[in-house]
Coordinates of C-alpha atoms and ligand atoms in Angstrom, one line a residue:
M1 CA -11.8 6.4 -13.5
P2 CA -11.7 7.2 -17.2
S3 CA -8.4 6.2 -18.8
P4 CA -7.5 7.9 -22.1
A5 CA -4.3 5.9 -22.5
L6 CA -6.2 2.6 -22.3
A7 CA -9.1 3.9 -24.4
A8 CA -6.6 4.7 -27.2
L9 CA -5.5 1.1 -27.3
L10 CA -8.9 -0.6 -27.3
A11 CA -10.9 -2.0 -30.2
C12 CA -14.3 -3.8 -30.2
P13 CA -13.7 -7.6 -29.8
R14 CA -16.7 -8.1 -32.1
C15 CA -16.3 -5.6 -35.0
E16 CA -12.8 -4.2 -34.3
A17 CA -14.0 -0.5 -34.4
P18 CA -12.3 1.7 -31.9
L19 CA -14.0 1.9 -28.5
S20 CA -15.2 5.1 -26.7
Q21 CA -15.2 5.5 -23.0
Y22 CA -18.3 7.2 -21.4
P23 CA -18.2 9.5 -18.3
D24 CA -19.3 6.6 -16.1
S25 CA -16.1 4.7 -17.2
T26 CA -17.9 2.0 -19.2
Y27 CA -16.9 1.4 -22.8
G28 CA -19.0 1.2 -25.9
C29 CA -18.4 0.5 -29.6
G30 CA -19.2 3.2 -32.1
G31 CA -19.2 0.6 -34.9
C32 CA -21.7 -2.2 -33.8
G33 CA -23.2 -0.4 -30.8
L34 CA -22.1 -3.0 -28.3
K35 CA -21.8 -1.8 -24.7
F36 CA -19.4 -3.3 -22.2
P37 CA -20.3 -3.5 -18.5
L38 CA -17.9 -3.0 -15.6
L39 CA -17.4 -5.7 -13.1
D40 CA -16.4 -4.1 -9.8
G41 CA -14.7 -1.4 -12.0
V42 CA -13.0 -3.8 -14.4
P43 CA -14.2 -3.5 -18.0
C44 CA -15.6 -6.7 -19.5
L45 CA -14.5 -6.5 -23.1
F46 CA -15.9 -9.8 -24.4
A47 CA -17.5 -10.1 -27.8
E48 CA -20.7 -11.2 -26.1
P49 CA -20.3 -9.8 -22.6
A50 CA -23.8 -10.8 -21.2
S51 CA -23.4 -14.4 -22.2
T52 CA -19.8 -14.8 -21.2
L53 CA -20.6 -13.4 -17.8
A54 CA -23.6 -15.7 -17.6
E55 CA -21.2 -18.6 -18.2
W56 CA -18.8 -17.4 -15.5
R57 CA -21.8 -16.9 -13.2
Q58 CA -22.8 -20.5 -13.6
R59 CA -19.2 -21.6 -12.8
W60 CA -19.2 -19.3 -9.8
Q61 CA -22.5 -20.7 -8.5
F62 CA -21.2 -24.2 -9.0
A63 CA -18.0 -23.4 -7.0
V64 CA -20.0 -21.8 -4.1
E65 CA -22.5 -24.7 -4.1
K66 CA -19.7 -27.3 -4.1
L67 CA -18.0 -25.7 -1.2
A68 CA -21.2 -25.5 0.8
N69 CA -21.9 -29.2 -0.1
D70 CA -18.4 -30.2 0.9
A71 CA -18.9 -28.4 4.2
S72 CA -22.1 -30.3 4.9
G73 CA -20.4 -33.6 4.0
L74 CA -17.8 -32.8 6.7
Q75 CA -20.5 -32.0 9.2
L76 CA -22.0 -35.4 8.6
E77 CA -18.6 -37.1 9.1
L78 CA -18.2 -35.1 12.3
Q79 CA -21.3 -36.8 13.8
N80 CA -19.3 -40.0 14.0
P81 CA -18.6 -40.4 17.8
R82 CA -15.6 -42.6 17.1
L83 CA -13.5 -39.9 15.5
R84 CA -10.1 -39.3 17.2
P85 CA -9.7 -35.8 18.7
L86 CA -7.1 -34.8 16.1
T87 CA -9.3 -36.0 13.3
R88 CA -12.2 -34.1 14.7
E89 CA -9.9 -31.0 14.9
R90 CA -8.9 -31.4 11.2
L91 CA -12.4 -31.9 9.9
T92 CA -13.7 -29.0 12.0
L93 CA -11.1 -26.6 10.6
L94 CA -11.7 -27.8 7.0
G95 CA -15.5 -27.7 7.3
E96 CA -15.4 -24.2 8.7
A97 CA -13.0 -23.1 6.1
F98 CA -15.2 -24.5 3.2
A99 CA -18.3 -22.8 4.6
D100 CA -16.5 -19.5 5.1
Q101 CA -14.8 -19.7 1.7
A102 CA -18.3 -20.2 0.1
R103 CA -19.4 -16.9 1.8
R104 CA -16.2 -15.1 0.7
L105 CA -16.5 -16.2 -2.9
A106 CA -20.2 -15.3 -2.9
D107 CA -19.3 -11.8 -1.7
L108 CA -16.2 -11.2 -3.9
L109 CA -18.0 -12.3 -7.1
A110 CA -21.4 -10.7 -6.2
P111 CA -20.9 -8.2 -9.0
L112 CA -21.3 -11.1 -11.5
A113 CA -25.0 -11.4 -10.6
L114 CA -25.6 -7.8 -11.7
H115 CA -25.3 -8.9 -15.3
H116 CA -27.7 -11.8 -15.2
A117 CA -29.5 -11.3 -18.6
Q118 CA -29.4 -14.7 -20.3
A119 CA -30.4 -13.1 -23.6
G120 CA -27.8 -13.4 -26.3
L121 CA -26.8 -17.0 -25.8
A122 CA -27.6 -17.8 -29.4
T123 CA -25.4 -14.8 -30.6
H124 CA -22.7 -16.0 -28.2
L125 CA -22.7 -19.4 -29.8
A126 CA -22.9 -18.0 -33.3
L127 CA -20.0 -15.7 -32.5
Q128 CA -18.0 -18.8 -31.4
T129 CA -17.1 -17.1 -28.2
R130 CA -17.9 -19.8 -25.7
L131 CA -15.5 -20.3 -22.8
P132 CA -13.4 -23.5 -22.9
T133 CA -15.0 -26.1 -20.6
D134 CA -11.6 -26.9 -18.9
Q135 CA -11.4 -23.4 -17.5
G136 CA -13.2 -23.4 -14.2
L137 CA -13.4 -20.4 -11.9
T138 CA -10.8 -22.0 -9.6
T139 CA -8.5 -23.6 -12.2
Y140 CA -5.6 -21.3 -11.3
Y141 CA -6.7 -20.7 -7.7
P142 CA -3.2 -21.4 -6.2
N143 CA -1.7 -18.6 -8.3
I144 CA -3.7 -16.1 -6.3
H145 CA -1.9 -17.0 -3.1
R146 CA 1.4 -17.2 -4.8
D147 CA 0.9 -13.7 -6.3
W148 CA -0.4 -11.9 -3.3
A149 CA 0.5 -13.8 -0.1
W150 CA 3.6 -16.0 0.1
G151 CA 5.2 -16.0 -3.3
A152 CA 7.7 -13.1 -3.0
A153 CA 10.8 -15.1 -4.0
E154 CA 9.0 -16.8 -6.9
N155 CA 7.5 -13.6 -8.1
A156 CA 10.8 -11.8 -8.0
K157 CA 12.4 -14.5 -10.1
S158 CA 9.7 -14.2 -12.8
L159 CA 10.0 -10.4 -12.8
K160 CA 13.8 -10.6 -13.1
L161 CA 13.6 -13.0 -16.1
V162 CA 10.9 -11.1 -18.0
S163 CA 12.5 -7.7 -17.4
A164 CA 15.9 -9.0 -18.4
A165 CA 14.4 -10.2 -21.7
L166 CA 13.1 -6.7 -22.3
G167 CA 16.6 -5.3 -22.0
A168 CA 17.8 -2.2 -20.2
G169 CA 15.0 0.4 -20.4
G170 CA 13.0 -1.8 -22.7
T171 CA 10.9 -0.4 -25.4
P172 CA 9.0 2.8 -24.3
G173 CA 5.2 2.9 -24.5
N174 CA 2.6 0.5 -23.5
L175 CA 2.8 -3.1 -22.2
V176 CA 0.1 -5.8 -22.4
V177 CA 0.1 -9.0 -20.4
L178 CA -2.2 -11.6 -22.0
G179 CA -3.4 -14.2 -19.5
S180 CA -2.3 -12.1 -16.6
G181 CA -4.0 -14.4 -14.0
A182 CA -4.1 -12.7 -10.5
G183 CA -1.9 -9.9 -11.9
R184 CA 1.3 -10.0 -9.9
L185 CA 3.7 -10.0 -12.8
A186 CA 1.8 -7.2 -14.6
Y187 CA 1.9 -5.2 -11.3
D188 CA 5.6 -5.8 -10.8
L189 CA 6.4 -4.9 -14.5
H190 CA 4.3 -1.7 -14.2
H191 CA 6.3 -0.5 -11.2
Q192 CA 9.6 -1.6 -12.6
L193 CA 9.2 -0.3 -16.1
R194 CA 7.0 2.7 -15.4
R195 CA 5.0 2.5 -18.7
A196 CA 2.3 5.0 -19.4
V197 CA -0.1 2.1 -19.5
T198 CA 0.2 -1.6 -18.5
V199 CA -2.8 -3.7 -19.4
A200 CA -3.4 -6.9 -17.4
L201 CA -5.8 -9.0 -19.5
D202 CA -7.4 -12.3 -18.4
F203 CA -10.8 -13.9 -18.9
N204 CA -11.3 -15.2 -15.4
P205 CA -13.4 -12.9 -13.2
L206 CA -12.2 -14.5 -9.9
L207 CA -8.6 -13.8 -10.8
A208 CA -9.4 -10.3 -12.1
L209 CA -11.4 -9.3 -9.1
V210 CA -8.7 -10.5 -6.7
A211 CA -6.2 -8.6 -8.8
A212 CA -8.4 -5.5 -8.5
R213 CA -8.7 -5.7 -4.7
A214 CA -5.0 -6.6 -4.2
T215 CA -3.6 -3.9 -6.4
D216 CA -5.8 -1.0 -5.2
G217 CA -4.5 -1.8 -1.7
T218 CA -8.0 -2.8 -0.3
G219 CA -6.9 -6.5 -0.1
V220 CA -9.2 -9.5 0.2
Q221 CA -9.1 -12.6 2.4
L222 CA -9.5 -16.0 1.0
W223 CA -8.6 -19.5 2.2
E224 CA -5.7 -21.4 0.8
F225 CA -6.1 -25.2 0.6
P226 CA -2.6 -26.6 0.1
I227 CA -2.1 -29.8 -1.9
A228 CA -0.1 -31.5 0.8
P229 CA -0.7 -29.6 4.1
R230 CA 2.3 -29.7 6.5
S231 CA 0.1 -29.9 9.6
I232 CA -3.5 -29.9 10.7
G233 CA -3.4 -26.1 11.0
E234 CA -2.3 -25.9 7.4
Q235 CA -5.2 -27.9 5.9
A236 CA -6.8 -24.5 5.3
V237 CA -5.0 -21.2 5.8
L238 CA -6.8 -17.8 5.7
R239 CA -4.6 -15.5 3.6
T240 CA -4.7 -11.8 3.1
L241 CA -4.2 -11.0 -0.5
V242 CA -2.8 -7.5 -1.0
A243 CA -0.1 -5.8 -3.0
P244 CA 3.0 -4.4 -1.1
K245 CA 1.7 -0.9 -2.1
P246 CA -1.2 0.3 -4.1
V247 CA -0.5 0.2 -7.8
A248 CA 0.7 3.4 -9.7
D249 CA -1.6 5.1 -12.2
G250 CA -1.8 3.6 -15.7
F251 CA -2.3 0.0 -14.5
E252 CA -5.4 -1.4 -16.2
L253 CA -7.2 -4.7 -15.5
V254 CA -9.3 -5.9 -18.4
L255 CA -11.6 -8.9 -18.6
A256 CA -11.4 -10.3 -22.2
D257 CA -10.5 -13.3 -24.3
A258 CA -6.9 -13.4 -25.4
L259 CA -8.1 -15.1 -28.6
R260 CA -10.5 -12.1 -29.3
P261 CA -8.3 -9.4 -27.7
P262 CA -10.1 -6.0 -27.6
L263 CA -6.9 -4.3 -28.8
Q264 CA -6.3 -2.3 -32.0
A265 CA -4.1 -4.0 -34.6
G266 CA -0.5 -2.7 -34.5
S267 CA -1.0 -0.8 -31.3
V268 CA 1.0 -2.8 -28.7
D269 CA 4.6 -2.0 -27.9
V270 CA 5.4 -5.0 -25.7
L271 CA 3.2 -8.0 -25.3
V272 CA 4.0 -10.5 -22.5
T273 CA 2.4 -14.0 -22.4
P274 CA 3.4 -15.7 -19.1
W275 CA 2.5 -19.4 -18.8
V276 CA -0.1 -19.0 -21.5
V277 CA 0.9 -20.0 -25.0
D278 CA 0.7 -23.7 -24.3
I279 CA -2.7 -23.7 -22.5
L280 CA -4.7 -21.8 -25.2
P281 CA -6.9 -24.0 -27.3
E282 CA -5.6 -22.3 -30.4
D283 CA -2.7 -23.8 -32.4
F284 CA 0.5 -21.9 -31.6
R285 CA 1.0 -21.0 -35.3
A286 CA -2.3 -19.1 -35.4
F287 CA -1.5 -17.5 -32.0
A288 CA 1.9 -16.3 -33.0
A289 CA 0.4 -14.6 -36.1
R290 CA -2.3 -13.1 -33.8
V291 CA 0.5 -11.7 -31.5
N292 CA 2.2 -10.3 -34.6
G293 CA -1.0 -8.5 -35.6
L294 CA -1.3 -6.8 -32.2
L295 CA 2.3 -5.5 -32.1
R296 CA 3.5 -2.3 -33.8
P297 CA 6.5 -2.7 -36.1
G298 CA 9.6 -3.2 -33.9
G299 CA 7.3 -4.2 -31.0
R300 CA 8.5 -7.0 -28.6
W301 CA 6.9 -10.3 -27.6
I302 CA 8.1 -12.0 -24.4
S303 CA 6.8 -15.5 -24.0
F304 CA 7.6 -16.9 -20.5
G305 CA 6.9 -20.3 -18.9
S306 CA 7.0 -24.0 -19.6
L307 CA 6.1 -25.2 -23.1
A308 CA 3.8 -28.0 -22.1
F309 CA 1.3 -28.0 -25.0
S310 CA -1.5 -30.5 -24.5
Q311 CA -3.5 -30.2 -27.7
P312 CA -5.4 -33.3 -28.8
E313 CA -3.3 -33.6 -32.0
A314 CA 0.3 -34.6 -31.4
A315 CA 1.3 -32.4 -34.3
S316 CA 0.4 -29.3 -32.3
R317 CA 2.2 -30.3 -29.1
Y318 CA 5.3 -28.3 -30.2
S319 CA 8.9 -28.7 -28.9
L320 CA 11.1 -25.6 -28.2
E321 CA 12.8 -26.0 -31.6
E322 CA 9.4 -25.9 -33.4
V323 CA 8.2 -23.0 -31.3
L324 CA 11.2 -20.9 -32.3
A325 CA 10.8 -21.8 -35.9
I326 CA 7.1 -20.8 -35.8
V327 CA 8.0 -17.5 -34.1
M328 CA 10.5 -16.7 -36.9
D329 CA 8.0 -17.8 -39.6
S330 CA 5.4 -15.4 -38.0
G331 CA 7.2 -12.1 -38.8
F332 CA 9.7 -12.0 -35.9
A333 CA 13.5 -11.7 -36.0
E334 CA 15.5 -14.6 -34.5
P335 CA 14.5 -14.5 -30.9
A336 CA 16.7 -14.5 -27.8
V337 CA 16.1 -17.6 -25.7
R338 CA 17.1 -18.7 -22.3
E339 CA 16.2 -21.5 -20.0
D340 CA 16.2 -21.2 -16.2
Q341 CA 15.2 -23.5 -13.4
I342 CA 12.8 -21.8 -11.0
P343 CA 10.8 -22.8 -7.9
Y344 CA 7.1 -23.0 -8.8
M345 CA 4.1 -22.9 -6.5
C346 CA 6.1 -23.8 -3.4
S347 CA 3.6 -22.8 -0.7
P348 CA 5.1 -22.7 2.8
A349 CA 2.0 -24.5 4.0
S350 CA 2.5 -27.4 1.7
R351 CA 4.9 -30.3 1.3
H352 CA 4.3 -30.1 -2.4
G353 CA 6.1 -27.7 -4.7
R354 CA 7.6 -27.8 -8.2
R355 CA 10.7 -26.9 -10.0
E356 CA 10.2 -25.8 -13.6
L357 CA 12.7 -25.3 -16.4
V358 CA 11.1 -22.2 -17.8
V359 CA 11.8 -20.8 -21.3
T360 CA 12.0 -17.1 -21.8
I361 CA 11.7 -16.1 -25.5
A362 CA 12.1 -12.4 -26.5
A363 CA 11.2 -11.7 -30.1
T364 CA 11.1 -8.4 -32.1
K365 CA 8.5 -8.0 -34.9
D366 CA 10.3 -7.3 -38.1
A367 CA 7.5 -8.0 -40.7
P368 CA 3.7 -8.3 -40.7
A369 CA 2.3 -11.9 -40.7
P370 CA -0.7 -13.1 -42.6
R371 CA -3.8 -12.4 -40.4
P372 CA -5.1 -15.6 -38.8
A373 CA -8.8 -16.5 -39.1
R374 CA -11.1 -15.6 -36.3
H375 CA -10.7 -18.0 -33.5
Q376 CA -13.6 -20.5 -33.5
A377 CA -14.4 -21.9 -30.1
Q378 CA -16.6 -24.7 -31.4
P379 CA -17.2 -26.4 -34.8
D380 CA -20.0 -25.2 -37.0
W381 CA -22.1 -28.4 -36.6
L382 CA -22.3 -27.8 -32.8
V383 CA -23.0 -24.1 -33.1
G384 CA -25.6 -24.1 -35.9
G385 CA -27.4 -27.3 -34.8
T386 CA -28.7 -28.1 -38.3
Q387 CA -25.6 -29.9 -39.8
P388 CA -25.0 -33.6 -39.2
V389 CA -23.0 -34.5 -36.1
P390 CA -19.9 -36.2 -37.5
L391 CA -19.3 -39.8 -36.6
L392 CA -15.8 -39.2 -35.2
P393 CA -13.9 -42.4 -34.2
A394 CA -13.7 -41.0 -30.7
F395 CA -17.5 -40.7 -30.6
Q396 CA -17.9 -44.2 -31.8
L397 CA -15.6 -45.5 -29.1
Q398 CA -17.4 -43.4 -26.4
A399 CA -20.8 -44.6 -27.6
M400 CA -19.7 -48.2 -27.1
T401 CA -18.1 -47.7 -23.7
T402 CA -21.0 -45.6 -22.5
R403 CA -23.5 -48.4 -23.5
I404 CA -21.4 -50.9 -21.6
Y405 CA -21.1 -48.6 -18.5
A406 CA -24.9 -47.9 -18.5
F407 CA -25.6 -51.7 -18.8
I408 CA -23.4 -52.5 -15.9
M409 CA -24.6 -49.7 -13.7
G410 CA -28.2 -50.8 -14.5
L411 CA -27.3 -54.2 -13.2
I412 CA -26.7 -52.9 -9.7
D413 CA -29.8 -53.7 -7.8
G414 CA -28.4 -54.4 -4.3
R415 CA -28.6 -58.2 -4.8
R416 CA -26.4 -59.1 -7.8
S417 CA -22.7 -60.0 -7.2
V418 CA -19.7 -59.2 -9.5
T419 CA -19.9 -62.8 -10.8
D420 CA -23.7 -62.5 -11.5
M421 CA -23.0 -59.4 -13.5
A422 CA -20.1 -60.9 -15.4
K423 CA -22.4 -63.8 -16.4
L424 CA -25.1 -61.5 -17.7
L425 CA -22.4 -59.6 -19.8
A426 CA -21.3 -62.9 -21.3
D427 CA -24.9 -63.9 -22.0
Q428 CA -25.4 -60.6 -23.9
R429 CA -22.2 -61.5 -25.9
L430 CA -20.6 -58.3 -24.8
M431 CA -17.5 -60.2 -23.6
T432 CA -16.4 -63.7 -22.9
R433 CA -17.0 -65.0 -19.4
E434 CA -13.2 -64.9 -18.7
E435 CA -12.9 -61.3 -19.7
A436 CA -16.1 -60.2 -18.1
E437 CA -15.4 -60.8 -14.4
P438 CA -12.1 -58.8 -14.1
A439 CA -13.6 -56.1 -16.4
V440 CA -16.7 -55.7 -14.1
R441 CA -14.5 -55.7 -11.0
T442 CA -12.2 -53.0 -12.5
F443 CA -15.1 -50.9 -13.6
L444 CA -16.9 -51.1 -10.2
T445 CA -13.6 -50.5 -8.4
K446 CA -13.3 -47.2 -10.3
M447 CA -16.9 -46.3 -9.6
Y448 CA -16.5 -47.1 -5.9
E449 CA -13.3 -45.1 -5.6
D450 CA -14.9 -42.1 -7.3
S451 CA -17.7 -42.3 -4.8
Q452 CA -15.1 -42.2 -1.9
R453 CA -13.1 -39.3 -3.1
P454 CA -12.6 -36.6 -0.4
P455 CA -14.3 -33.3 -0.9
G456 CA -11.9 -30.5 -2.0
F457 CA -11.8 -27.0 -3.3
Ligands
SAM1 C1 -1.3 -20.9 -16.3 S1 -2.2 -19.5 -15.9 C2 -1.0 -18.3 -15.8 C3 -1.5 -17.1 -15.1 C4 -0.4 -16.0 -14.9 N1 0.2 -15.6 -16.1 C5 0.7 -16.5 -14.0 O1 1.8 -16.8 -14.4 O2 0.3 -16.8 -12.8 C6 -3.0 -19.2 -17.5 C7 -3.9 -17.9 -17.4 O3 -4.4 -17.7 -18.7 C8 -5.8 -17.3 -18.6 N2 -6.4 -17.7 -19.9 C9 -6.6 -18.9 -20.4 N3 -7.2 -18.8 -21.6 C10 -7.5 -17.5 -21.8 C11 -8.1 -16.7 -22.8 N4 -8.6 -17.3 -23.9 N5 -8.2 -15.4 -22.6 C12 -7.7 -14.8 -21.5 N6 -7.1 -15.4 -20.5 C13 -7.0 -16.8 -20.7 C14 -6.3 -18.1 -17.4 O4 -7.4 -17.6 -16.8 C15 -5.1 -18.0 -16.5 O5 -5.1 -16.9 -15.7

């Protein structure tokens, strides 16, 4: 359904011109002419929508094939006549769940296949809009079940902390959740605060499509595979993912990149970043300036979650003190901060669960910040392909280790022993004989263990 309140907020992620909405509910850019498809009704507002969806499609196909493959692996194991009856019961349940989950994911994400034009990959690369490789379709899969199946207590705690940070009544107007995942916090905030529009933005189509089905009341069933199942029956649990009641008008799911947000500068009243600032590949200094640019003067930023930065450079793995200093240097007044211990991902089907000391930071924009450069997903030498590939120290080390690995793997011929291989390494002067034997054993142990890993979703 067309949504004027959302349309008024949106800008083209490529050229930043305002977007128009057509009668069929799709969006298009009046500036550069880009058209944005809908995925099961959710607008895909990526700077290069066809290529980004093609990347997600590959990840989806990989996830479905892996599940089908894992199910076949279990079928093979089940042919062993010496299996104990309980083991047979467990493997049967898991195998059936993997196969059924493959079908369910294939159905749920079928709309991805509608947009299968591969064209535009070069533009996609040139625009620096590639998806980060560490973000698989199922990277945050447990969040889906926490949000819409068993997580009432955890969800209520998050809602309480975020809404308390906004203060009584909060700021009127719109609210945007960046990195909204499967959407529960955005849904709860929408019902509690009753904004004209609440935008739940994430770039993962599995999470967005589950959010769409859960919040419109249709619901969807998917399997949960707990980390530490409490019993055989909890190896795989079919969950119904649905909101307590269909979401009120004004709740808008958007598929987009938080680092190229399709939002007009200075248009957002409240921006919430739950469990997000530390997982983005962008340095927090640039991201804080980006948030400032999206907010209107006096707008609020609520950052919520742990601060577990894992950037490659130690300098960017900020402490709480540094985060607060950066927020204040980015055009925000001194923020209110609180720390609370909350349960996190404690599935009733699992023996595993975490406690997290979460930080809630509430900051008000009091000045504009210098605009950060466009986020670059990859360095120019990788995108263009004509510049020299830099001889980074890490590449040199990888080249060396890869040569040694390839050499040892090439020595496996079904006849040589660990001692024979160590002797050959020493003959090649890659190592001394004393070093070589334990090194070959450690390496082959790892390769063997990798080959024995259980299948898993
Ligand atoms: C740790 S999860 C938190 C999800 C949700 N806020 C929650 O608390 O359950 C991080 C979320 O950020 C999303 N995300 C990561 N990078 C993003 C990006 N560049 N643009 C949009 N979403 C992103 C992921 O897909 C994921 O849903």
